[in-house]
PDB file of C-alpha atoms in Angstrom:
ATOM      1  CA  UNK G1041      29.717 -21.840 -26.250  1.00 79.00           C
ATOM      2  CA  UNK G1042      29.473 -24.364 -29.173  1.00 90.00           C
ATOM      3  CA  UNK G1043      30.132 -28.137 -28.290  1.00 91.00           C
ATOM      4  CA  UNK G1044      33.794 -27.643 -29.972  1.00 92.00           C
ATOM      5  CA  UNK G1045      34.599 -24.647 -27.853  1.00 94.00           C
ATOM      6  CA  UNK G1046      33.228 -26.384 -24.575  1.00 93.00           C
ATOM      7  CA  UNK G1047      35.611 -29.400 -25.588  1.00 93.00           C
ATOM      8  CA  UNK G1048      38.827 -26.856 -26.646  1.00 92.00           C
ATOM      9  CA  UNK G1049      38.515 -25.576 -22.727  1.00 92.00           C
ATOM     10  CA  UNK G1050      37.727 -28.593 -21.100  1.00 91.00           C
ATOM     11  CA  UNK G1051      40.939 -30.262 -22.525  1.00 88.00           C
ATOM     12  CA  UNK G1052      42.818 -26.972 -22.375  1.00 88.00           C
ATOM     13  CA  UNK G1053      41.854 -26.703 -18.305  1.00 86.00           C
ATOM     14  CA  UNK G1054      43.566 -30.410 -18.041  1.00 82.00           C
ATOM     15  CA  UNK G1055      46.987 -29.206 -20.173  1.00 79.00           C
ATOM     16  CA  UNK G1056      49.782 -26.619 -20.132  1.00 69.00           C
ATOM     17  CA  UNK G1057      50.033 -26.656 -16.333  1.00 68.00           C
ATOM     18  CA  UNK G1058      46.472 -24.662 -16.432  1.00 73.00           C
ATOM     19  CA  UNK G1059      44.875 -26.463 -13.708  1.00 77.00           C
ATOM     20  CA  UNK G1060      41.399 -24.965 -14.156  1.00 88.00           C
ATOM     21  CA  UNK G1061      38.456 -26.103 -12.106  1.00 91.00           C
ATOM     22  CA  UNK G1062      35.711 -26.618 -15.009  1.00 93.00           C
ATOM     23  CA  UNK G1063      32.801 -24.650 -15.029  1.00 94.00           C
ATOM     24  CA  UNK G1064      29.270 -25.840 -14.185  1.00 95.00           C
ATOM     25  CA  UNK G1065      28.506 -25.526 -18.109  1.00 96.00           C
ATOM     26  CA  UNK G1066      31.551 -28.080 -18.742  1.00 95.00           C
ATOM     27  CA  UNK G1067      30.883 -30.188 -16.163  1.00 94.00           C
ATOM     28  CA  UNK G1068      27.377 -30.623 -17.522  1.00 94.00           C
ATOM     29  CA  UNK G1069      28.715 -30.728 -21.295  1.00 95.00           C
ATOM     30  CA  UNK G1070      30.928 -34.250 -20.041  1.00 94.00           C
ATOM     31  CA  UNK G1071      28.296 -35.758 -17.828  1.00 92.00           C
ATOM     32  CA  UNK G1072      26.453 -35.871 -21.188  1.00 93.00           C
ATOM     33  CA  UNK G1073      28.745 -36.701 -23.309  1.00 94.00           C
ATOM     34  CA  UNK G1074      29.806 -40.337 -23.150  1.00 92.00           C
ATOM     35  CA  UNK G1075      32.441 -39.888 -26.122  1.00 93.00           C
ATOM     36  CA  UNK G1076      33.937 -37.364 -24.352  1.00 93.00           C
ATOM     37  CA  UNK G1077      33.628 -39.085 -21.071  1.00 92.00           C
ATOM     38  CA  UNK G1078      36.127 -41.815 -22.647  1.00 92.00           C
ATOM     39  CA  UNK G1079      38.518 -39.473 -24.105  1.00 91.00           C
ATOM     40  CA  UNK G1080      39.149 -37.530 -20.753  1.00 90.00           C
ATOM     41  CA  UNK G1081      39.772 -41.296 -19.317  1.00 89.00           C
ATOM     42  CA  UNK G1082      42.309 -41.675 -21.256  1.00 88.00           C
ATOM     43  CA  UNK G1083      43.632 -38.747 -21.011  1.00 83.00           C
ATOM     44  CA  UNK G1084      43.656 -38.434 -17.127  1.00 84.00           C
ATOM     45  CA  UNK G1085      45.349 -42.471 -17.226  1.00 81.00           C
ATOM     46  CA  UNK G1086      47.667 -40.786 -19.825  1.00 79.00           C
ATOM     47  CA  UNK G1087      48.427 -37.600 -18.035  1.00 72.00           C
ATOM     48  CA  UNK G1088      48.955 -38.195 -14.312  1.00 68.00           C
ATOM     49  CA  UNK G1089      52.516 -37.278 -14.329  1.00 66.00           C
ATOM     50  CA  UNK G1090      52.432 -33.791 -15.549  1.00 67.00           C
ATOM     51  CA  UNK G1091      50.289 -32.862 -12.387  1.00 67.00           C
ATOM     52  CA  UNK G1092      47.795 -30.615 -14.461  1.00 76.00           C
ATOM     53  CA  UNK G1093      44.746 -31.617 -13.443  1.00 82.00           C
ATOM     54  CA  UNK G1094      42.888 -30.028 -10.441  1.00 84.00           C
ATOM     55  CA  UNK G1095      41.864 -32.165  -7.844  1.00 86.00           C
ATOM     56  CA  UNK G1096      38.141 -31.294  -8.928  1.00 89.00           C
ATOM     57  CA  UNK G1097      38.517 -32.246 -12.559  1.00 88.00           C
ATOM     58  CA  UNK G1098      40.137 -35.071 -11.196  1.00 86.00           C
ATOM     59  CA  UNK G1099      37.838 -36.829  -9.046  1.00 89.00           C
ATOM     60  CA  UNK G1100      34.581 -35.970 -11.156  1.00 90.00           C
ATOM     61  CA  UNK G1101      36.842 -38.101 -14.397  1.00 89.00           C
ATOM     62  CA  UNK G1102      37.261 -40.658 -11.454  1.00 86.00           C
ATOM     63  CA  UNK G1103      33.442 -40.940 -10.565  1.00 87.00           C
ATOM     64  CA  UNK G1104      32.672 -41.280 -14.244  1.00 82.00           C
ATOM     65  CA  UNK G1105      34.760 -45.003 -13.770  1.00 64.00           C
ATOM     66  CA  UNK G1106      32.615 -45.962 -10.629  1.00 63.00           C
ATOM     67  CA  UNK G1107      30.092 -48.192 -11.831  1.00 56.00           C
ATOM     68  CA  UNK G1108      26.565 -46.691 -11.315  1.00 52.00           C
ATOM     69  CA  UNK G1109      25.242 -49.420  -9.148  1.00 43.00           C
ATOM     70  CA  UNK G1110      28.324 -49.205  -6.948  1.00 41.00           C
ATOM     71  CA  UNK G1111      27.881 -46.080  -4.390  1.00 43.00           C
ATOM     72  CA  UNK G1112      31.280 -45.281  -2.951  1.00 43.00           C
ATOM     73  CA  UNK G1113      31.399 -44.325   0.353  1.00 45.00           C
ATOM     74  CA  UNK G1114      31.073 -40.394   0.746  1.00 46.00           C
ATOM     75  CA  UNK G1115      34.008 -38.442   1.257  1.00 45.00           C
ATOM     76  CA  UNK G1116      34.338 -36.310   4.373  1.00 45.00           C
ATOM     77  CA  UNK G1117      33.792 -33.052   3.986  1.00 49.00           C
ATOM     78  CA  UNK G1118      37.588 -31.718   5.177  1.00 52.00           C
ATOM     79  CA  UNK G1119      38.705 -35.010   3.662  1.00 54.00           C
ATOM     80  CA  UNK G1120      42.061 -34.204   1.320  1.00 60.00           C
ATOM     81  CA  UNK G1121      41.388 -35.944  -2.651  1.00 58.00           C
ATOM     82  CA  UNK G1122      44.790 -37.883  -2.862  1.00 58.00           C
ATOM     83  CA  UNK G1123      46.068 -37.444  -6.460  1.00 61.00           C
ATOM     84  CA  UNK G1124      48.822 -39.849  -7.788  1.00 55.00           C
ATOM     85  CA  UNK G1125      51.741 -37.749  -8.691  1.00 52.00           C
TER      86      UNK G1125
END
């Protein structure tokens, strides 16, 4: 996929009531991608009411806000994500 396409599904997997876990190739695509790391920000602070995004795409936009010298404590692994909405 182009860099156009692999933004077209990443936003697309976030809207319409989709609720598409990204694929490894996406996930790479925004951990690279600082401009695009901002946009799906505010998107996800835009968006929480219409419950589209998947729990997945959810928390990986919400580790992009943790500061890198701050190490949150690590989840459990049966531990629910809580989502706002």
């Amino acid at each position: 996929m182009n860099q156009k396409q692999l933004e077209d599904s990443i936003f697309e997997a976030v809207s319409d009531a989709i609720e598409r876990v990204w694929t490894i190739e996406e996930k790479q695509f925004i951990e690279n991608n600082s401009e695009l790391q901002s946009h799906l920000k505010e998107w996800l602070n835009n968006s929480l009411s219409d419950t589209c995004w998947h729990p997945d795409n959810y928390k990986l936009v919400q580790d992009l806000n943790t500061p890198s010298n701050f190490s949150p404590p690590t989840m459990l692994e049966n531990e629910e994500i809580h989502i706002p909405f």
